[in-house]
mmCIF file of C-alpha atoms in Angstrom:
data_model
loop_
_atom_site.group_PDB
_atom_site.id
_atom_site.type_symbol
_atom_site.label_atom_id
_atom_site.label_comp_id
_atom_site.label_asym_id
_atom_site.label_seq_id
_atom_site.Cartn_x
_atom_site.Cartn_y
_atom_site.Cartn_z
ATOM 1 C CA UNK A 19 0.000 0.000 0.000
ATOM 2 C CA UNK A 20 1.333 3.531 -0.996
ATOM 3 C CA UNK A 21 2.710 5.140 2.288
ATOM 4 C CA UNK A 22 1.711 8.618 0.664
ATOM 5 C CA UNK A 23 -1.893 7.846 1.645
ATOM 6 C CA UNK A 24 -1.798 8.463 5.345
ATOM 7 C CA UNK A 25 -4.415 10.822 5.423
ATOM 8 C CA UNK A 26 -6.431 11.455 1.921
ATOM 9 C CA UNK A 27 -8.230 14.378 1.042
ATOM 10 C CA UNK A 28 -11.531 11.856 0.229
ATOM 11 C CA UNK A 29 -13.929 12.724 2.760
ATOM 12 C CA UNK A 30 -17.167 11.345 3.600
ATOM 13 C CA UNK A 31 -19.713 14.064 4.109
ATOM 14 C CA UNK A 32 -22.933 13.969 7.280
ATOM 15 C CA UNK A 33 -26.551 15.060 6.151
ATOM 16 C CA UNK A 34 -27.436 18.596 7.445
ATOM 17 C CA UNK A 35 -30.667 18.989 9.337
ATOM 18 C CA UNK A 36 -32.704 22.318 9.373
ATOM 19 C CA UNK A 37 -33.256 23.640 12.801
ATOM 20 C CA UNK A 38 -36.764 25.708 11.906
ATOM 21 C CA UNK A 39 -39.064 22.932 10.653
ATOM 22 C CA UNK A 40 -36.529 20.498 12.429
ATOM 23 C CA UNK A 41 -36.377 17.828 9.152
ATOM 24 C CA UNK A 42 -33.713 15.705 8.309
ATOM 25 C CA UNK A 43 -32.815 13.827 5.248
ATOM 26 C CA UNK A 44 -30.465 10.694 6.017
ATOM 27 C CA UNK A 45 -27.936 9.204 3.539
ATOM 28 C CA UNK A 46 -26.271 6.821 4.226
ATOM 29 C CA UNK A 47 -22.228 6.129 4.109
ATOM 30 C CA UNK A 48 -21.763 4.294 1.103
ATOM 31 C CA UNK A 49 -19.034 1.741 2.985
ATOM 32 C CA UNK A 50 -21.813 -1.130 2.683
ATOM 33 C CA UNK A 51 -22.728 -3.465 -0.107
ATOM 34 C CA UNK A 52 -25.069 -1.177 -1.962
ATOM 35 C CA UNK A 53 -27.320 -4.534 -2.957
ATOM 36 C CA UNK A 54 -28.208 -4.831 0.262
ATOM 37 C CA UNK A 55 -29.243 -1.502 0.897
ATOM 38 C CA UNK A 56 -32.811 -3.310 1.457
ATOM 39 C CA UNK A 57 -31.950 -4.548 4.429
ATOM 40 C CA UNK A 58 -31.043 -1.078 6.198
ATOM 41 C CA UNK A 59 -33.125 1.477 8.241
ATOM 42 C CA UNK A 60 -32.371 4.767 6.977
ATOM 43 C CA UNK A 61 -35.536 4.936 6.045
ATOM 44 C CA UNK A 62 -36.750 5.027 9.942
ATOM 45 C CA UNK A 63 -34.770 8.323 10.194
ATOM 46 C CA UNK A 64 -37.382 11.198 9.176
ATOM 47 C CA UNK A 65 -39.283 14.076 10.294
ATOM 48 C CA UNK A 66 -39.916 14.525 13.920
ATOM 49 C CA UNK A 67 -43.457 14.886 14.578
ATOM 50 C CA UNK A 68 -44.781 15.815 18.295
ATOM 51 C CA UNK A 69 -48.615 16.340 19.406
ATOM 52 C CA UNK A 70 -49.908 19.596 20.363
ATOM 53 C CA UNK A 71 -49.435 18.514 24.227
ATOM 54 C CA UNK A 72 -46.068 17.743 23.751
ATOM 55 C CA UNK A 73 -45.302 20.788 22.264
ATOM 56 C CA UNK A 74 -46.659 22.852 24.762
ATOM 57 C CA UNK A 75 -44.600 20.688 27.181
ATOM 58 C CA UNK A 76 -41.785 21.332 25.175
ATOM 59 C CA UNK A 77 -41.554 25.043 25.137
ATOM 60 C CA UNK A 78 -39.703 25.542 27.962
ATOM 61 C CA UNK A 79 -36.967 22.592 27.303
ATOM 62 C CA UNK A 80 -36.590 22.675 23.705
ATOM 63 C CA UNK A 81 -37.054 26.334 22.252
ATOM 64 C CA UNK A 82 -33.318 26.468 21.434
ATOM 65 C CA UNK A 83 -32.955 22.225 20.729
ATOM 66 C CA UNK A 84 -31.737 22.058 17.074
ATOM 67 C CA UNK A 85 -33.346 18.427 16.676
ATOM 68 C CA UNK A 86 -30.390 15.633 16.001
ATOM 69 C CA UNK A 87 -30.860 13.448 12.894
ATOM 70 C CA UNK A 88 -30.581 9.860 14.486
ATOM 71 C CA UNK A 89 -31.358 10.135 18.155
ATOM 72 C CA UNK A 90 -33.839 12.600 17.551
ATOM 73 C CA UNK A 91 -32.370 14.347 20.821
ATOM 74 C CA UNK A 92 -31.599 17.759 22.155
ATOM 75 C CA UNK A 93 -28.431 18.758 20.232
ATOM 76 C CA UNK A 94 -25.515 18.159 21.761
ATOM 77 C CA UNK A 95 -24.639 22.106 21.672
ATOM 78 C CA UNK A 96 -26.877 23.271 23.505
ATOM 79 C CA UNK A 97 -25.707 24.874 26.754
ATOM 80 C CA UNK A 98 -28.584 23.507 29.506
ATOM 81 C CA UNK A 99 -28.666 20.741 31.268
ATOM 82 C CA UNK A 100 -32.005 17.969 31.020
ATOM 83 C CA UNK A 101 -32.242 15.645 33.982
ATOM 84 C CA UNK A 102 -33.493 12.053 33.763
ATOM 85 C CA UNK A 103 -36.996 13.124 32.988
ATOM 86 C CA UNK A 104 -36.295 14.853 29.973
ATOM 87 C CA UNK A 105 -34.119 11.456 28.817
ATOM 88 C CA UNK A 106 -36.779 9.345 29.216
ATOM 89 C CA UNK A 107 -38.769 11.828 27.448
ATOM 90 C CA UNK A 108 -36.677 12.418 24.354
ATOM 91 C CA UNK A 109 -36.896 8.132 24.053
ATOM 92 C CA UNK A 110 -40.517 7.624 24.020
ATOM 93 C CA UNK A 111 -40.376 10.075 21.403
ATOM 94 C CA UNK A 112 -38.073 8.745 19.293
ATOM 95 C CA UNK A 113 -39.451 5.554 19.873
ATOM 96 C CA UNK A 114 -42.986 6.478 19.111
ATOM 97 C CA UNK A 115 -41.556 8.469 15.627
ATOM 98 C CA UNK A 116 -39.471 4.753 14.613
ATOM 99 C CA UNK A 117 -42.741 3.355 15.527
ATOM 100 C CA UNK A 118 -44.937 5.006 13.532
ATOM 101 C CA UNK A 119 -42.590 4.735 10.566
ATOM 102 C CA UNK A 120 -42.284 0.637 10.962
ATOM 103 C CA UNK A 121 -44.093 -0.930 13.433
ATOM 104 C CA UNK A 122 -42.631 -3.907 13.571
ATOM 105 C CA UNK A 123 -38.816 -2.876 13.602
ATOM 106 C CA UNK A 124 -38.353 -2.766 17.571
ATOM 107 C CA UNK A 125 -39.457 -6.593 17.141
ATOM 108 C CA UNK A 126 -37.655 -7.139 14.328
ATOM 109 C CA UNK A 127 -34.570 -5.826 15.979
ATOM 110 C CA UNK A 128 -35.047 -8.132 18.969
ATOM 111 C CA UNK A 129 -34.602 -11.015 17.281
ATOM 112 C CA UNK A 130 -30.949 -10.250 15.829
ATOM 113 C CA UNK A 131 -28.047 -8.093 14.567
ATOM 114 C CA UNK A 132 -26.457 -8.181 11.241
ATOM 115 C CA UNK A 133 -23.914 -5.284 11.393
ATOM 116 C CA UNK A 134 -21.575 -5.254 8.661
ATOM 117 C CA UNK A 135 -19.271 -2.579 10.502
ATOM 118 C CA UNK A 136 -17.664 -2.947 13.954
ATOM 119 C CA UNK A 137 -16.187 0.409 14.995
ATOM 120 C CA UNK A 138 -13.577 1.003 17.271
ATOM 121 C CA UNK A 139 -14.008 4.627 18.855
ATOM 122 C CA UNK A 140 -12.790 7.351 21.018
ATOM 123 C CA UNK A 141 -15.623 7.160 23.924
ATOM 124 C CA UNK A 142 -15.387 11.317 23.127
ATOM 125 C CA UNK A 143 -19.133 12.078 23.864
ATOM 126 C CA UNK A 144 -18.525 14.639 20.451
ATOM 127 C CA UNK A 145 -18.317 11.573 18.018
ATOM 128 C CA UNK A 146 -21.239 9.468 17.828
ATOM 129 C CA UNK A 147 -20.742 6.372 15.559
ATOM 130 C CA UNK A 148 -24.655 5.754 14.322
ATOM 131 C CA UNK A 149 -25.286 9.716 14.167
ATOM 132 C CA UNK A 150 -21.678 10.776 12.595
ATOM 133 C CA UNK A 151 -22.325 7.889 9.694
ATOM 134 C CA UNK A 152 -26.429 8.409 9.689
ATOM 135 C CA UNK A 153 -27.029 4.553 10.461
ATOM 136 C CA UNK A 154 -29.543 3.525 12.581
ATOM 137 C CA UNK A 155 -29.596 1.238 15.045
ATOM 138 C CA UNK A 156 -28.396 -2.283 14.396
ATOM 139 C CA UNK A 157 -25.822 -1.492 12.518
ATOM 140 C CA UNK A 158 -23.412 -0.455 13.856
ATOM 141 C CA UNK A 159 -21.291 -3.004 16.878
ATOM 142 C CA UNK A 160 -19.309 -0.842 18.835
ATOM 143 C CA UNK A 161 -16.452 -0.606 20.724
ATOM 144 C CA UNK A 162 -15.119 2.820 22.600
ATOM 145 C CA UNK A 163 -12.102 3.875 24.955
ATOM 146 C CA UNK A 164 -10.311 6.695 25.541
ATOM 147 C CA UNK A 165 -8.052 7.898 22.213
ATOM 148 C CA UNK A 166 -9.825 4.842 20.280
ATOM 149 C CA UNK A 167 -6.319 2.713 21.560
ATOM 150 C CA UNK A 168 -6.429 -0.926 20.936
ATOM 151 C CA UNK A 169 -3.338 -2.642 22.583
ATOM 152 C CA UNK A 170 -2.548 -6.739 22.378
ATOM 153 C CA UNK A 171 -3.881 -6.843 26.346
ATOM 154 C CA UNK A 172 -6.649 -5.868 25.821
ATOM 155 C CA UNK A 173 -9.200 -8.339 26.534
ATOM 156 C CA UNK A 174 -12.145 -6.643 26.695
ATOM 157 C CA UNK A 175 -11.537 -4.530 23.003
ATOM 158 C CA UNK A 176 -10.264 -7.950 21.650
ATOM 159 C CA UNK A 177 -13.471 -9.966 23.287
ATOM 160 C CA UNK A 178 -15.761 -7.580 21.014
ATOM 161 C CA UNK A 179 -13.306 -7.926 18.019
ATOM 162 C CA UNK A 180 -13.278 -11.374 18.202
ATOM 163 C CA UNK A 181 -17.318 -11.453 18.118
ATOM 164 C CA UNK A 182 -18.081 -9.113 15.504
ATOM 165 C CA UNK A 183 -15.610 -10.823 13.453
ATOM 166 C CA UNK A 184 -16.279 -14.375 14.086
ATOM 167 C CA UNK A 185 -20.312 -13.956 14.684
ATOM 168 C CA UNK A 186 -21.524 -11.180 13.356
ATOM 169 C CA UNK A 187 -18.873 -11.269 10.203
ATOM 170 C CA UNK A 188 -18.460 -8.153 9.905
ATOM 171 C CA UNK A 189 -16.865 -6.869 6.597
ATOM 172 C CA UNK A 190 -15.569 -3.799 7.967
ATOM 173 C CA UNK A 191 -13.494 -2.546 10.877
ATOM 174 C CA UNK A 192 -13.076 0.638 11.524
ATOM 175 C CA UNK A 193 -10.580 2.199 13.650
ATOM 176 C CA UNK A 194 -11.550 6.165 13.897
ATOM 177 C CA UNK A 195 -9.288 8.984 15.531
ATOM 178 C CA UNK A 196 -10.745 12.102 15.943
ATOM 179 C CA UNK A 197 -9.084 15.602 15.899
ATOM 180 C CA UNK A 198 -9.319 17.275 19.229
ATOM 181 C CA UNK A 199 -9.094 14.419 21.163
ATOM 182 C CA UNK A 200 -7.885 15.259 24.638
ATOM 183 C CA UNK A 201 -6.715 11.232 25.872
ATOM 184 C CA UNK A 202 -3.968 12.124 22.587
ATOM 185 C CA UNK A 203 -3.118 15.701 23.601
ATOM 186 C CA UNK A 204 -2.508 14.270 27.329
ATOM 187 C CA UNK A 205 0.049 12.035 26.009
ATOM 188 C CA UNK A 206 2.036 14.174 24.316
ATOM 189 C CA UNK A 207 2.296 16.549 27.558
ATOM 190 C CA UNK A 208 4.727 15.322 30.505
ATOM 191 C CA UNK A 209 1.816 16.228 33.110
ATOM 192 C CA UNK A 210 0.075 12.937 35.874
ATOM 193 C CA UNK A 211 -3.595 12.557 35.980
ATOM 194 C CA UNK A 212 -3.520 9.560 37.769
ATOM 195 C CA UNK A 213 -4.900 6.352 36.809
ATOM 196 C CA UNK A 214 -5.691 7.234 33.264
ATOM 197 C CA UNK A 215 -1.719 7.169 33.241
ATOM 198 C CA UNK A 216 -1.512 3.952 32.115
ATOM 199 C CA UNK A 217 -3.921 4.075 29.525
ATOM 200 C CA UNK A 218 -1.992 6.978 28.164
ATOM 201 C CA UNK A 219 1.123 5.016 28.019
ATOM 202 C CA UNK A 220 -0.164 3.280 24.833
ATOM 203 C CA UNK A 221 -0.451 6.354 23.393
ATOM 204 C CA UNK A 222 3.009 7.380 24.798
ATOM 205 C CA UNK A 223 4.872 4.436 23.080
ATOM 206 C CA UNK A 224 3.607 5.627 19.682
ATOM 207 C CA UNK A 225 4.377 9.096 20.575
ATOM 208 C CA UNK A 226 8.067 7.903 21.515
ATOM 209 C CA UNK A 227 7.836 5.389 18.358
ATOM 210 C CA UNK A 228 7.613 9.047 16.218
ATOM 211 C CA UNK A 229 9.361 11.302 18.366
ATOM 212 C CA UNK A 230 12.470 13.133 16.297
ATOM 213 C CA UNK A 231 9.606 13.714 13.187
ATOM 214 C CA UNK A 232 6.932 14.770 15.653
ATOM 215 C CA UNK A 233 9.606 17.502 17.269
ATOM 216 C CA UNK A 234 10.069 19.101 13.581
ATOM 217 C CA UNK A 235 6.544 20.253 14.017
ATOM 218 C CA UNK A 236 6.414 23.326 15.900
ATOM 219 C CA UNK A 237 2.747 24.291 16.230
ATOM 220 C CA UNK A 238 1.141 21.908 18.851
ATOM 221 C CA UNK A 239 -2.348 21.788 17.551
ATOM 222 C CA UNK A 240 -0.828 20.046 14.242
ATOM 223 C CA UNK A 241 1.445 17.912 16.212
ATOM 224 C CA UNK A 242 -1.241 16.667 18.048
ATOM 225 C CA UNK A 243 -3.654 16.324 15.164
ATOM 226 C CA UNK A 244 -0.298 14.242 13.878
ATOM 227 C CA UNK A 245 -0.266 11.952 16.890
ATOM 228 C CA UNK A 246 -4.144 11.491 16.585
ATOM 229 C CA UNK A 247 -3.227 10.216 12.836
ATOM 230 C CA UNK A 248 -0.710 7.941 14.123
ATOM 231 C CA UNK A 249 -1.878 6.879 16.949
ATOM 232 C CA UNK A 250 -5.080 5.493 15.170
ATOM 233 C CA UNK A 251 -2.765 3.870 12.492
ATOM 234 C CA UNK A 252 -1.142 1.854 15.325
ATOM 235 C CA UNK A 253 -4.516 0.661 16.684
ATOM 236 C CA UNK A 254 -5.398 -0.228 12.810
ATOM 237 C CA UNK A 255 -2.085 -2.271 13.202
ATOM 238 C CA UNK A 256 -2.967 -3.696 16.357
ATOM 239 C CA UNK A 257 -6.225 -5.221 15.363
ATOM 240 C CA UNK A 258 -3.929 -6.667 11.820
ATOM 241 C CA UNK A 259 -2.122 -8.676 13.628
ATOM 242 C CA UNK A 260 -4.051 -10.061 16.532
ATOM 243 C CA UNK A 261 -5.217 -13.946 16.221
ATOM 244 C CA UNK A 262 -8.409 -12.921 15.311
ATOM 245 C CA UNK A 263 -7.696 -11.136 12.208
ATOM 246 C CA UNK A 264 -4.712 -14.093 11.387
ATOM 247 C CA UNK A 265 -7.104 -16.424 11.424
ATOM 248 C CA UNK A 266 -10.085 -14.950 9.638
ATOM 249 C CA UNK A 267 -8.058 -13.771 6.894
ATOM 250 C CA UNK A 268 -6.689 -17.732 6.594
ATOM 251 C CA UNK A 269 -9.945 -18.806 6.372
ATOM 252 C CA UNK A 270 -10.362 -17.047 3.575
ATOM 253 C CA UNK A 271 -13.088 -14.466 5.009
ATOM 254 C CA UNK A 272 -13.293 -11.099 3.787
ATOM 255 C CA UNK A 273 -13.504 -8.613 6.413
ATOM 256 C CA UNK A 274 -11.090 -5.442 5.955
ATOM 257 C CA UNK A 275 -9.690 -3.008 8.530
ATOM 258 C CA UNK A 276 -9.875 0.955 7.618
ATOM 259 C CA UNK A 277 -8.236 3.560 9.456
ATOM 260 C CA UNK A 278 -10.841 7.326 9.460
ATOM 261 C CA UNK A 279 -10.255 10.180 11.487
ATOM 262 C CA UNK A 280 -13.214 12.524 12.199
ATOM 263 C CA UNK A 281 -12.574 16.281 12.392
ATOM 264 C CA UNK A 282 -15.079 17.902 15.039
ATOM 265 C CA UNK A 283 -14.731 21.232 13.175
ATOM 266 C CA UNK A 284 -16.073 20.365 10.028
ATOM 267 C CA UNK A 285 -18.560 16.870 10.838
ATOM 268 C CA UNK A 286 -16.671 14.848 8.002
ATOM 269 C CA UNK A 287 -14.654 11.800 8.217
ATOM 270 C CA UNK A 288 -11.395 11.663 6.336
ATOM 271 C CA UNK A 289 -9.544 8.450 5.170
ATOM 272 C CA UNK A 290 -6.277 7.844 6.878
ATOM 273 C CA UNK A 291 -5.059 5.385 3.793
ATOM 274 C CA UNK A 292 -5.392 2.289 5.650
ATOM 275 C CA UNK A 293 -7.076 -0.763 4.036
ATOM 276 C CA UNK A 294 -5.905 -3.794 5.390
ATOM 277 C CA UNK A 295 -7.717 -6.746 3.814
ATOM 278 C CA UNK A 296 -4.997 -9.649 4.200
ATOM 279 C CA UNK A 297 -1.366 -10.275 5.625
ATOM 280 C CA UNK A 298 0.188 -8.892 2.929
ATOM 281 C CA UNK A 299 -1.565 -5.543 3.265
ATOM 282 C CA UNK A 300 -0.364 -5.638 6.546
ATOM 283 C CA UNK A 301 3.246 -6.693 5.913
ATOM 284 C CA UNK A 302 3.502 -3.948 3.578
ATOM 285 C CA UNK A 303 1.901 -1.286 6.665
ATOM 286 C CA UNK A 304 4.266 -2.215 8.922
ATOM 287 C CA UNK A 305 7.794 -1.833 6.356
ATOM 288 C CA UNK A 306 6.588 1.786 6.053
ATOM 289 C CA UNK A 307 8.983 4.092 8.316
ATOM 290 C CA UNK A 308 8.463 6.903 10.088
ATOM 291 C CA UNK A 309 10.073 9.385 7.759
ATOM 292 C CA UNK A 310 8.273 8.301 5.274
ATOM 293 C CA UNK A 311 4.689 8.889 7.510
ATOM 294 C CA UNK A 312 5.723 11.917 7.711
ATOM 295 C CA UNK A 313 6.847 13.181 4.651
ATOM 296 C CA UNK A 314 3.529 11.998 3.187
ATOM 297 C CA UNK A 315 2.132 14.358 5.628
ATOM 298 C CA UNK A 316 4.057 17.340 4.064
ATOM 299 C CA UNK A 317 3.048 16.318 0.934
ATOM 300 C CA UNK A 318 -0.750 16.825 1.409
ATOM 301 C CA UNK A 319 -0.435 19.745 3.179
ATOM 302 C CA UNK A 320 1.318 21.319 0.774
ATOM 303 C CA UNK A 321 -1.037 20.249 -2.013
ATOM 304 C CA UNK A 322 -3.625 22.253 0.534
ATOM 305 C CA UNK A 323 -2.446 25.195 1.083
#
């Protein structure tokens, strides 16, 4: 695989809702086998209706709630808190609206999951798998920790790997960094917060792995957005070459791994250049050096500017 692909300019863009009549139109991300595009949901996802009593109720709790496409939920920017009464209110009302849409999908959901994407997350409250990639629920399996780090100890990431992989057969995993991320920005900073320490040593190994091209950047916003980049191309690694992903790819299954990172500033994913779908994908990840990481960095942001 070309090591000047680290991080692509191919993005993959959200929907946009409207925050007057409070409507959203849901596309999906096209990372699925479009034949089976009968089997999804997206069709669940549509306008949010409310009786006349609920919208009186609402008036004090919502009149600045842009509506959010999946969850159907206060927005996530808005600056009030809602207490456990208002939770349980925003579900019956989403559940009511997938309800009324398809009766029968609650029961259809409880009798199985078909995924085809396990993704492996920052637990970032900002980055919301189903809502980021407008899928509903069901699939998506998911699996979240601080600065989305998968390390060979792991037993409780690897546990869900192993599951999506060998029951659900999933065809993708994705391994998703996001700008921003403050378990990465920790890490590169010499500062203790305690237990987290030692969750942040993961990320300190790749930091040390990169260290003399990570000191030629000056600005620390890019040389964390850097480590972000790098740090979820180690976890993409990681995943490679555990047992699970040996054995799957021996059996001849096709499941592939794909590094993203998601920029909070703009909503859009953005390929890191990572498509492992056998060994040799992988063999040819892990000759690429540092230097040359780097330098492909340079390149595209050069071609940017």
């Amino acid at each position: 695989m070309a090591a000047d692909t680290i991080h692509t300019k191919e993005t993959f863009t959200t929907t946009t809702s409207s925050t007057e009549n409070i409507t959203t139109q849901v596309q999906a991300l096209d990372i699925k086998n479009p034949h089976n595009h009968h089997q999804h949901h997206h069709h669940l996802l549509h306008k949010y209706n409310t009786t006349e009593t609920d919208e009186a109720d609402d008036d004090d709790d919502d009149s600045c709630c842009a509506r959010s496409p999946v969850t159907l939920g206060p927005s996530p920017s808005v600056a009030k808190e809602h207490g456990l009464a208002r939770l349980i209110k925003n579900n019956r009302a989403w559940s009511k609206a997938i309800k009324e849409r398809q009766p029968d999908f609650f029961e259809k959901c409880s009798q199985g999951q078909q995924p085809k994407v396990f993704w492996i997350g920052c637990s970032d409250s900002r980055v919301p798998e189903n809502e980021l990639l407008q899928l509903a629920p069901g699939e998506v399996f998911t699996h979240r920790n601080i600065a989305n780090v998968v390390v060979s100890t792991d037993l409780n990431c690897l546990s869900v790997l192993q599951y999506a992989v060998e029951v659900l057969k999933v065809e993708h995993v994705v391994v998703c960094g996001h700008y921003g991320c403050g378990g990465v920005a920790a890490a590169l900073g010499d500062h203790s917060y305690g237990l987290i320490d030692h969750w942040l040593g993961n990320i300190k190994e790749v930091k040390a792995q990169h260290q003399d091209n990570l000191d030629q950047i000056l600005d620390q916003e890019e040389k964390c957005r850097a480590l972000v980049e790098i740090n979820a191309r180690n976890s993409v690694l990681t995943v490679a070459k555990s047992p699970i992903m040996k054995a799957a790819w021996e059996r001849g299954q096709k499941v592939e791994i794909v590094g993203l990172v998601y920029d909070i500033q703009t909503g859009l994913l953005g390929e890191l250049g990572y498509h492992l779908k056998n060994v040799e994908d992988l063999k040819a990840q892990l000759s690429v050096d540092s230097s040359t990481l780097f330098a492909a960095r340079d390149t595209i942001a050069n071609t940017r500017s």
